[in-house]
XYZ file of C-alpha atoms in Angstrom:
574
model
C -129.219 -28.330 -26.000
C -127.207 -31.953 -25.234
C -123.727 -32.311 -25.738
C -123.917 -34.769 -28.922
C -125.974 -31.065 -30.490
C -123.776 -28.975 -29.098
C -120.932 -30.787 -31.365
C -122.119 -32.094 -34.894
C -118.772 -33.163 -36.344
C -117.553 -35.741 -33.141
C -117.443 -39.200 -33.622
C -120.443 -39.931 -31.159
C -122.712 -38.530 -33.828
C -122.168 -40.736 -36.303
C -124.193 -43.916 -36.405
C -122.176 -46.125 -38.911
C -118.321 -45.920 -39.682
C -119.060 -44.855 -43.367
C -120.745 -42.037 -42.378
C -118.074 -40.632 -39.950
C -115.886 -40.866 -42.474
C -117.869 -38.918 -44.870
C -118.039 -36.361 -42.428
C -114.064 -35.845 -41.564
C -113.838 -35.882 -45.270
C -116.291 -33.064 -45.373
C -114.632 -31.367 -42.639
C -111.667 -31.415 -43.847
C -112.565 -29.941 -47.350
C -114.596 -27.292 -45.994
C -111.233 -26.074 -43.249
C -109.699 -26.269 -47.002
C -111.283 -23.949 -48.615
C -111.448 -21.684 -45.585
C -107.627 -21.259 -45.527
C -107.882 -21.316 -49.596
C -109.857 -17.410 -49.049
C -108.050 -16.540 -46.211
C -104.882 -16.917 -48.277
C -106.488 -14.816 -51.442
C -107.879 -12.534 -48.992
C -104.474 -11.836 -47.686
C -103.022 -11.792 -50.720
C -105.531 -9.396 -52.544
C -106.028 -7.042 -50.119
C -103.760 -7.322 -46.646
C -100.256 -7.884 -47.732
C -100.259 -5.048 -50.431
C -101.361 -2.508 -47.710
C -98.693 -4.083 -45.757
C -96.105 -3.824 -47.864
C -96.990 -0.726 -49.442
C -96.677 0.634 -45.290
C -93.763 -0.967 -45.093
C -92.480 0.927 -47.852
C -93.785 3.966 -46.717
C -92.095 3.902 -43.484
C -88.583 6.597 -43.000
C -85.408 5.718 -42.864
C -85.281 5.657 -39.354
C -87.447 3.204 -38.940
C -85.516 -0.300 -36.840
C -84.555 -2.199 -40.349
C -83.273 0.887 -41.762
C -81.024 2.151 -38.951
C -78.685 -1.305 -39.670
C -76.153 0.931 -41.563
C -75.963 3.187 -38.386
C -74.862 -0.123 -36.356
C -70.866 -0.201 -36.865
C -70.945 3.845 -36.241
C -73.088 3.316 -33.024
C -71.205 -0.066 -31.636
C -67.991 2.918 -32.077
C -69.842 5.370 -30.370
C -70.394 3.333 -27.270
C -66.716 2.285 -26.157
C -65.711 5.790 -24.848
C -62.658 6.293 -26.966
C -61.842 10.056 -28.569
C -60.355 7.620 -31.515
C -63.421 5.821 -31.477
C -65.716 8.452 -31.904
C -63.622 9.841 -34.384
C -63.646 6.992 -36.360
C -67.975 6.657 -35.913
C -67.957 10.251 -36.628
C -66.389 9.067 -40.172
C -68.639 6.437 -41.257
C -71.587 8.567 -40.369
C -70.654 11.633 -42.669
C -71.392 8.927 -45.388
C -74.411 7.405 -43.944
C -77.480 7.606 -46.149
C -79.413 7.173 -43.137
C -81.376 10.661 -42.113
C -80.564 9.979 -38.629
C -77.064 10.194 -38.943
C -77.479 14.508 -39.074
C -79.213 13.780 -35.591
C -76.727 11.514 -34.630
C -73.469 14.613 -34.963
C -75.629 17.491 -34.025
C -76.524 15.110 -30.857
C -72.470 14.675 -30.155
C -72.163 18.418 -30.992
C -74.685 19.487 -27.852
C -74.134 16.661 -25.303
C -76.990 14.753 -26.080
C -76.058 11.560 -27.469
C -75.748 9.148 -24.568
C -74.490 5.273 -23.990
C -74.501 3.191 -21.481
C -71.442 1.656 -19.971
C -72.841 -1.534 -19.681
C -74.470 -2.625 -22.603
C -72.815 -0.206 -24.804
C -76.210 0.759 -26.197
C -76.162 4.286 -27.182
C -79.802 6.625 -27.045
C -80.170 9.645 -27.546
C -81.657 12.836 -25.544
C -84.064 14.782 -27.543
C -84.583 18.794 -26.903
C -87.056 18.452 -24.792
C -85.631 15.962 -22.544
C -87.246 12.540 -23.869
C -84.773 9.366 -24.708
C -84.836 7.810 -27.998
C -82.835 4.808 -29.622
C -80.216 6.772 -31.778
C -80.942 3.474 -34.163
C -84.508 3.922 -34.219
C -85.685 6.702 -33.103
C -88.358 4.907 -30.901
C -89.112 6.298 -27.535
C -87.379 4.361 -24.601
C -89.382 4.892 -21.264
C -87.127 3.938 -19.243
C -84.016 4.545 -20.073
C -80.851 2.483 -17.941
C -79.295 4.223 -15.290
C -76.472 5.829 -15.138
C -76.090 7.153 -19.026
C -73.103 8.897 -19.812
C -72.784 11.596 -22.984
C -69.791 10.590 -25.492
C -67.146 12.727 -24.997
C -65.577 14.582 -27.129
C -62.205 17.086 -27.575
C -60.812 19.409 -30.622
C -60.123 16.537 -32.512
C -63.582 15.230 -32.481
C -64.897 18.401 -32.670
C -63.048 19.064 -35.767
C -64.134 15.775 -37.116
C -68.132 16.988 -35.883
C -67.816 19.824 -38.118
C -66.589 17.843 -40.818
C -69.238 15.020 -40.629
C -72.297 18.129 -40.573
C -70.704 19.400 -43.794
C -70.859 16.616 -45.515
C -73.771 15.355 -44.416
C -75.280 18.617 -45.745
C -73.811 18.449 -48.651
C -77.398 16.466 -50.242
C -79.751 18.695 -48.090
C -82.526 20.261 -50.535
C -82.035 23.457 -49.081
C -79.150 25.451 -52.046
C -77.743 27.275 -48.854
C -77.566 24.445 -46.977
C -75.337 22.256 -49.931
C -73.209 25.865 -50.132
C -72.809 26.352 -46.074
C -71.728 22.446 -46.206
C -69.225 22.833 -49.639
C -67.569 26.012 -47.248
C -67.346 23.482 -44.318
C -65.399 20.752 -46.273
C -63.486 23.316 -48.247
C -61.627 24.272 -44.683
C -61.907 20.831 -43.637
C -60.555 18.999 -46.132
C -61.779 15.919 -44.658
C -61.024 12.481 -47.479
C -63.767 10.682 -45.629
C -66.149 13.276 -47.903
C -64.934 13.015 -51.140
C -67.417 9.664 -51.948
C -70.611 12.055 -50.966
C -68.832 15.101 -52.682
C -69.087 13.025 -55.852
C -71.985 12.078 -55.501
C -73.416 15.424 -54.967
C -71.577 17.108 -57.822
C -73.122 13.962 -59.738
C -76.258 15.579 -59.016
C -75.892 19.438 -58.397
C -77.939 21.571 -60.679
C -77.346 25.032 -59.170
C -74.228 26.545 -60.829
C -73.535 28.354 -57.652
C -73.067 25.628 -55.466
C -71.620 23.536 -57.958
C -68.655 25.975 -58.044
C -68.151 25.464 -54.661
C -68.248 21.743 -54.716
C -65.984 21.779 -57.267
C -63.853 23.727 -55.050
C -64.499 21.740 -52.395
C -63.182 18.489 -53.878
C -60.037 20.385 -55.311
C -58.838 20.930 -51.653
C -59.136 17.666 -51.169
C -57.637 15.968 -53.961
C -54.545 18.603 -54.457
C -52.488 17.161 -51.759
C -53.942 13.765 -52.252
C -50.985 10.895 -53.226
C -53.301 8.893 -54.791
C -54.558 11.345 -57.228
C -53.019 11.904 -60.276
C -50.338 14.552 -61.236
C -52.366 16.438 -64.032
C -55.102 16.659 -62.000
C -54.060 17.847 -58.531
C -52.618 20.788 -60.969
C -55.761 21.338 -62.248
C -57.297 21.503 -58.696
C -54.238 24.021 -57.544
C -55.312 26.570 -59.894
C -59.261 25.611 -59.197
C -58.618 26.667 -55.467
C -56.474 29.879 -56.728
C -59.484 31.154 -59.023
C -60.950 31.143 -55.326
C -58.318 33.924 -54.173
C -59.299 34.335 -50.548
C -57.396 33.431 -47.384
C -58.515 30.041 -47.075
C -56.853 29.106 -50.588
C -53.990 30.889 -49.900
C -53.509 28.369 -46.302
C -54.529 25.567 -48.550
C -51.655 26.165 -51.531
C -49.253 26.974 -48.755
C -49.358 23.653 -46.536
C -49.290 20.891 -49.607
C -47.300 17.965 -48.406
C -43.224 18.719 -48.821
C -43.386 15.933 -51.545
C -45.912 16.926 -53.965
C -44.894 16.504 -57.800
C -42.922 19.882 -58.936
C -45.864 20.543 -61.688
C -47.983 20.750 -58.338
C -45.893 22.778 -56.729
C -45.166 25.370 -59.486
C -49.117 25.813 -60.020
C -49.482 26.200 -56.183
C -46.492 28.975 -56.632
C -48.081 30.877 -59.124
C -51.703 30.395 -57.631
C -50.156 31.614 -54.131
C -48.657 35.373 -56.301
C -52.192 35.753 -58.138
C -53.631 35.743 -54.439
C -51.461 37.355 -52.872
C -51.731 40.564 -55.656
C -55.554 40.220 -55.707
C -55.664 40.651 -51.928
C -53.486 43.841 -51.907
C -55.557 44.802 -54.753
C -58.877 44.385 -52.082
C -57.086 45.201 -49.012
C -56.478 48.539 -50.897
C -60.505 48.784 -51.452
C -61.472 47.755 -47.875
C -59.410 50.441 -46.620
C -61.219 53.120 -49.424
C -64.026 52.007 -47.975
C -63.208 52.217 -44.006
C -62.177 55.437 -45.525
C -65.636 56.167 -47.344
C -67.472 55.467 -44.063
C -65.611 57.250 -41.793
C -65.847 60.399 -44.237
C -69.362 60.131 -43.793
C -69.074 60.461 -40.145
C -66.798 63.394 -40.248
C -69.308 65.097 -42.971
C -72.002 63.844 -40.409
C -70.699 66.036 -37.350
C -68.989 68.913 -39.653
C -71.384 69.987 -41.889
C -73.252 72.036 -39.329
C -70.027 73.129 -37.747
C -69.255 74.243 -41.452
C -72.725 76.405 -41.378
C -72.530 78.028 -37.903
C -68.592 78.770 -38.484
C -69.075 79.956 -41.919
C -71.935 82.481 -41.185
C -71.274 83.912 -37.930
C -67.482 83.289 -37.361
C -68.258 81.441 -33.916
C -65.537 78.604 -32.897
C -68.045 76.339 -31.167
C -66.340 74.203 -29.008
C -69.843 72.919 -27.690
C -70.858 71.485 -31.324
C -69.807 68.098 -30.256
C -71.765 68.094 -27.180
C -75.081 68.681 -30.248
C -73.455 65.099 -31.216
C -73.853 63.551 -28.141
C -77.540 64.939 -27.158
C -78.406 63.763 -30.590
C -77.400 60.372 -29.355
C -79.532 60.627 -26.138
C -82.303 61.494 -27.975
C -81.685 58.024 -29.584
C -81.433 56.561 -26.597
C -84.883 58.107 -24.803
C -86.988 57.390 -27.474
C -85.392 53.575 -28.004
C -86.067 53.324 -23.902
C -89.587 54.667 -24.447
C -90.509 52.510 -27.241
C -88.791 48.998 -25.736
C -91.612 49.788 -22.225
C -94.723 51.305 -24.379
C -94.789 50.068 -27.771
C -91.649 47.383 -28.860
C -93.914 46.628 -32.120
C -92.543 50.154 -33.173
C -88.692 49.332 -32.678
C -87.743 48.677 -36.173
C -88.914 52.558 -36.249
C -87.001 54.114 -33.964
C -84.719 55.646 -35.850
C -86.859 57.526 -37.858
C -88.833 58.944 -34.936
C -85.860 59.888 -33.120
C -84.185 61.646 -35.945
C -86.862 64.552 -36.069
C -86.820 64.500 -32.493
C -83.253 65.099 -31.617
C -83.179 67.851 -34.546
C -85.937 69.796 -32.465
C -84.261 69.009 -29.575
C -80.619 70.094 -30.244
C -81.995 72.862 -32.574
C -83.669 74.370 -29.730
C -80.744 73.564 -27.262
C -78.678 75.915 -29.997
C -81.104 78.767 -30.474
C -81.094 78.849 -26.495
C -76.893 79.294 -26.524
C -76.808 81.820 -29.271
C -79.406 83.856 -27.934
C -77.884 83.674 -24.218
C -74.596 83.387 -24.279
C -72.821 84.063 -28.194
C -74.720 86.891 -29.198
C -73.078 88.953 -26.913
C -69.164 87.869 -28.032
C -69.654 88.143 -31.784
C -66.123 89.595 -33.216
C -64.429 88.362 -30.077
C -63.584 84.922 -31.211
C -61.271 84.074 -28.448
C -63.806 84.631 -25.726
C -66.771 82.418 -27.911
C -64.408 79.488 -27.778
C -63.724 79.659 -23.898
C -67.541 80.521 -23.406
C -68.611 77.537 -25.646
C -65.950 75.028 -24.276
C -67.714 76.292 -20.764
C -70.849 75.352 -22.458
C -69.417 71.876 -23.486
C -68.991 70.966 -19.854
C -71.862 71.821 -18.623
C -73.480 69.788 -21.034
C -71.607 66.715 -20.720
C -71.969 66.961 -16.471
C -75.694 67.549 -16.998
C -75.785 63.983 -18.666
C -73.904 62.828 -16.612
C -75.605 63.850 -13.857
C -79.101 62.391 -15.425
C -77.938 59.432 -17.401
C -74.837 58.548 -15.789
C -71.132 58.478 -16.789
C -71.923 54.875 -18.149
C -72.298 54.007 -21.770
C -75.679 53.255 -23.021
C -77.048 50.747 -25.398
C -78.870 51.869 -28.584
C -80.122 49.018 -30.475
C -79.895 49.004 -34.481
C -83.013 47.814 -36.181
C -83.103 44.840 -38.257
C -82.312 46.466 -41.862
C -79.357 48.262 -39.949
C -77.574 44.532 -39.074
C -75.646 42.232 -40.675
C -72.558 42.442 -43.802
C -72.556 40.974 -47.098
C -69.080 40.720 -49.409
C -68.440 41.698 -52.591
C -65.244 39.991 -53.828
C -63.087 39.888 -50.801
C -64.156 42.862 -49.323
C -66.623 43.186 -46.084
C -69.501 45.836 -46.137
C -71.843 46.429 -43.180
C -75.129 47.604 -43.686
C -74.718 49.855 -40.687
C -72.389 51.999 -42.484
C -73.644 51.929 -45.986
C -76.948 53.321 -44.134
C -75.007 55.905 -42.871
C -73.332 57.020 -45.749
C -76.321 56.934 -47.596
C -77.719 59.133 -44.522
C -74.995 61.350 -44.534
C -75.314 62.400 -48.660
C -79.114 62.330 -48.191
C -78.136 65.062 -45.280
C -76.057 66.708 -47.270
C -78.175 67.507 -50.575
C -81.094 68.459 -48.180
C -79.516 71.241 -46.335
C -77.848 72.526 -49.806
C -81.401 72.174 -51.512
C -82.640 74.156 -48.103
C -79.304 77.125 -48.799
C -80.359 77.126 -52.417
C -83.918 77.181 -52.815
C -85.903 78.851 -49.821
C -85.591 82.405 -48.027
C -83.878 80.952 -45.247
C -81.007 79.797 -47.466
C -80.616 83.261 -49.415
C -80.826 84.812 -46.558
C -78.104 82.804 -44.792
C -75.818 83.731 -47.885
C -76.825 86.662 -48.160
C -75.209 87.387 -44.873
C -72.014 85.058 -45.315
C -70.990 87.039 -47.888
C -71.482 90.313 -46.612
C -73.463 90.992 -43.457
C -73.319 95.257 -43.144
C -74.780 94.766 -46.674
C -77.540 91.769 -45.683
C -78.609 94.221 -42.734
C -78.956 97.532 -44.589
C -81.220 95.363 -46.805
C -83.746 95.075 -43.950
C -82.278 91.744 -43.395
C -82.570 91.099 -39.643
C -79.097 89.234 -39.223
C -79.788 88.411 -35.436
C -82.324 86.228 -36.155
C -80.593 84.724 -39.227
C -77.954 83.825 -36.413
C -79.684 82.198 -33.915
C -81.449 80.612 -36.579
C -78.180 78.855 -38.611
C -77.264 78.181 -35.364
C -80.107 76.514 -34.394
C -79.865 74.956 -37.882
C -76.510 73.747 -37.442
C -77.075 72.126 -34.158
C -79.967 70.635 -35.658
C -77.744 68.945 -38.051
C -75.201 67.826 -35.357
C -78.303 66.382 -33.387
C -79.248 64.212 -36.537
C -75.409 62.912 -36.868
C -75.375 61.754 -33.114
C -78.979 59.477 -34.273
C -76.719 58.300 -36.802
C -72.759 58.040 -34.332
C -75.260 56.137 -32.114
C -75.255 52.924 -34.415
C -71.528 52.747 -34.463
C -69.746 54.282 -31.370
C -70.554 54.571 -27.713
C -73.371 56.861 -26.374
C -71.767 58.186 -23.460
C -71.265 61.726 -22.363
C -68.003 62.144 -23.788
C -69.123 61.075 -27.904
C -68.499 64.569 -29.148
C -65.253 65.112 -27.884
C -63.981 62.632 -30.118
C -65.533 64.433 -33.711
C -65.013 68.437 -32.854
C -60.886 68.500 -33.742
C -61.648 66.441 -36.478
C -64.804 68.310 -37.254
C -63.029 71.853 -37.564
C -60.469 70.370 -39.504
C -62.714 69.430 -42.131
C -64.531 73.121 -42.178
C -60.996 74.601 -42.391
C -59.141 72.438 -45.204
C -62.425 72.215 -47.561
C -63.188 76.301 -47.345
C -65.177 77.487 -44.346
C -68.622 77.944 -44.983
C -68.438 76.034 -48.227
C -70.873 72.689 -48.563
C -69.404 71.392 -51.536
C -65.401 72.044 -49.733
C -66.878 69.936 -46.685
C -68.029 67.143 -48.219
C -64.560 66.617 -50.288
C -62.625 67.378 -47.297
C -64.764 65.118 -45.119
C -64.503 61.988 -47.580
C -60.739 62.922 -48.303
C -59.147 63.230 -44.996
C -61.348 59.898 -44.098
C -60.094 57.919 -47.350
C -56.599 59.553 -46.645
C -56.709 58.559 -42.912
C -57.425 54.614 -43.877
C -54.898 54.394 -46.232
C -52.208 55.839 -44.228
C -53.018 53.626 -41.278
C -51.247 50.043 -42.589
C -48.189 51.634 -43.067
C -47.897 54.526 -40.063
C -50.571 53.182 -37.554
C -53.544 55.267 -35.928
C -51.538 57.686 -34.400
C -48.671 58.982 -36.857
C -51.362 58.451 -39.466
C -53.375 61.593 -37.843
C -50.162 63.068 -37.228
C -49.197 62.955 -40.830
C -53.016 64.353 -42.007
C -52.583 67.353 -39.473
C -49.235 68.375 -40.824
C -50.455 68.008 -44.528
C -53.488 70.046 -43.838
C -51.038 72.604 -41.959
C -48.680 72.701 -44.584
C -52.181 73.264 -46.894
C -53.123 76.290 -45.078
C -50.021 78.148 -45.598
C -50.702 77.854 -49.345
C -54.027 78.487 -49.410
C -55.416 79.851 -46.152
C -58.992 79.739 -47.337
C -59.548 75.738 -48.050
C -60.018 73.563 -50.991
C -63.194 76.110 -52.412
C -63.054 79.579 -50.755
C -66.617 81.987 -50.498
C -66.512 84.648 -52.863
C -68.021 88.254 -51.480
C -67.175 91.871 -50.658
C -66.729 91.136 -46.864
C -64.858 88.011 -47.538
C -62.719 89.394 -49.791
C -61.839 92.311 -47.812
């Protein structure tokens, strides 16, 4: 093909002027209407998709990171007041990246460099973004410093999460952040508190927003009189600690309406949290009843029945709490899927154990000293060290750890009063304990015979009862019992060799000031002298308070030398 083919429109083609001109004309119309359906095209089909992308795209995309720019230009000039100040305008950025942005300052990660003042930030796993953007920088300049930061910016962190929270979806979330600014206090918030109580829907939450705001505004100038008072008694309808600090520190020259609200806001609190102090220490008393009932209740069996002061029934406690501690070790190596289990296969196991571990000691050692109590309690406090040296010598004198499974952790409040689930469990436990041995006295041959012989054993045994074996048998039963209450004393003391020591004075007091052999008489003497103990502690201390419960239960005795709820019988009468 020639040249003059190769190019139909050139001038060279043409033979006459007229028709060259033609042509260009032609040309020209036809480039026309090729930019005529280029533009429809783009206009019917390539700029919606475009601007429906663009529309599409997050908020951290470049264009929308511009509101981030004044915090960011802050961020880079290495100032604590500086930061402080960014750290301000981002806890009312409506850009998402601004949560990045503080938790980045929080851990370290947020970076600048000194030169440029550009700031980037340093994701978990290592890479660099743009803390504008969030686009990926590949090379990142060298020599990028972290901002720095001290209590005050740390304060003002914490204060920027919370409100930046404070429109999460999440209900906990918006209630975690309402908690933050509530100690906070931060004015910077109160635009996005507004706007979120504009918008709350959960009456929960909304109660502490509302809350929230009032700690702001009642020692705000700018506010107005009626309804910083309004917020003063908001904040003491809270009644905890942090309201009481918050009425306490307003500004010296608050409006004397303020202050008398704050005054009478600041009594109401301070009676409600006697009023709950009073109930925490009922229940520090509840739970530490159920530990005494724990390790006395088979003290309470074995001292009723056979008379035996064993000074070796808190050394039952402790292998109790080995037992714990072997099967938790065996479980962790073999099988950890079986952990949240634990407990419940160690409780049968240390009963066996320790119920076999008493049989042994009645049958070798205490059947011989029955009606000698003197010599039992030297023999048995023998016993006692032995046992604790034989742990020692195959555990070690160190303490050990026993884990608590999952349903064992953690508190939750009611009012202003703390309860762990590690001691409701064990109260629980110790009741469920309780009714089970009485239902096991009460309703099978075992039990009648056991009474049988605690109220009169000559009798029990000329009724072809064979008391020997209905001793080492409540004994083994009672040790049993203490075995179960160390799987239990192993959530919420020590497992070391020396654990019992610390129950068996407090163990026989219990057996002596409820009625000795008596259930019912232990558990009310366990629960009292624990409730009793707690409430005597604010005002005596640890120390005198025992001191106090041991004369009182002396003093008891004289009167009535046979507990709370004495056995009835011929031999016990006699």
């Amino acid at each position: 093909m020639n040249d003059q083919a190769s190019q139909p429109f050139s001038r060279t083609h043409c033979e006459k002027p007229k028709d060259c001109a033609r042509t260009a004309r032609s040309a020209r119309r036809l480039l026309g209407y090729v930019f005529l359906l280029a533009a429809l095209t783009f206009l019917s089909g390539v700029q919606p998709a475009a601007i429906g992308a663009a529309s599409a795209q997050p908020a951290s995309a470049p264009l929308a990171g511009a509101d981030l720019a004044p915090a960011l230009a802050l961020l880079g000039t290495d100032s604590y007041g500086d930061t402080d100040a960014a750290l301000g305008r981002l806890a009312v950025s409506t850009n998402t990246r601004a949560a990045d942005i503080v938790e980045a300052i929080r851990d370290g990660r947020l970076l600048f460099d000194p030169q440029s003042k550009a700031v980037f930030l340093r994701m978990p796993d290592g890479a660099v973004t743009d803390a504008a953007t969030g686009a990926a920088v590949g090379a990142p300049p060298a020599g990028l410093r972290p901002v720095r930061v001290n209590n005050r910016v740390r304060r003002a962190i914490d204060a920027a999460a919370g409100a930046l929270a404070l429109l999460s979806p999440d209900n906990q979330k918006r209630l975690a952040a309402a908690a933050a600014v509530f100690k906070s206090r931060d004015v910077s918030a109160l635009p996005i508190l507004d706007a979120a109580l504009a918008k709350e829907g959960d009456p929960k939450v909304k109660t502490a927003l509302e809350q929230a705001r009032a700690a702001i505004i009642v020692a705000s100038q700018s506010v107005s009189e009626p309804e910083r008072v309004s917020a003063a008694r908001l904040i003491a309808a809270r009644g905890d600690q942090d309201a009481l600090a918050i009425l306490s520190s307003l500004p010296p020259n608050s409006p004397d309406a303020v202050k008398a609200a704050a005054a009478d806001g600041i009594e109401a609190i301070n009676r409600s949290l006697a009023m709950w102090a009073v109930a925490q220490n009922v229940w520090y008393g509840l739970s530490l009843g159920s530990v005494l009932l724990l390790a006395a209740i088979g003290l309470a069996i074995t001292f009723g029945v056979m008379g035996v002061i064993n000074m070796a029934h808190g050394e039952m406690v402790m292998l109790g709490a080995y037992t714990t501690y072997v099967v938790q070790e065996i479980i962790r190596t073999s099988a950890p899927f079986l952990f949240g289990w634990s407990l419940a296969i160690a409780l049968p196991l240390a009963f066996l154990f320790t119920a076999i571990v008493g049989i042994i000691i009645e049958r070798t050692v205490i059947r011989f000293l029955y009606g000698r109590p003197l010599e039992t309690l030297l023999a048995t406090w023998g016993i006692s060290l032995i046992l604790q040296q034989a742990v020692r010598s195959v555990f070690g004198p160190t303490n050990k750890e026993v884990g608590a499974p999952s349903w064992m952790s953690g508190a939750f409040d009611i009012g202003q009063m703390s309860i762990t689930y590690n001691r409701l469990w064990i109260i629980v436990f110790s009741l469920l304990v309780f009714f089970a041995l009485l239902l096991v006295l009460k309703r099978t041959a075992l039990g009648l015979y056991v009474r049988a012989v605690t109220q009169n054993r000559r009798m029990a045994g000329a009724m072809g009862i064979r008391t020997g074996r209905i001793d080492a048998l409540t004994f083994g039963l009672g040790s049993g019992i203490a075995g179960i209450a160390g799987v239990a004393l192993s959530q919420i003391d020590n497992v070391s060799p020396n654990l019992g020591q610390g129950y068996i004075i407090d163990s026989f007091m219990v057996v002596v000031f409820g009625g000795v052999g008596n259930l019912w008489g232990t558990l009310v003497a366990a629960f009292g002298l624990g409730v009793a103990n707690k409430l005597l502690e604010p005002f005596a201390g640890a120390v005198l308070g025992k001191i106090l419960i041991l004369v009182l239960i002396i003093l008891f005795i004289q009167k009535r030398p046979r507990g709370l709820f004495a056995l009835k019988g011929r031999a016990v009468e006699a």
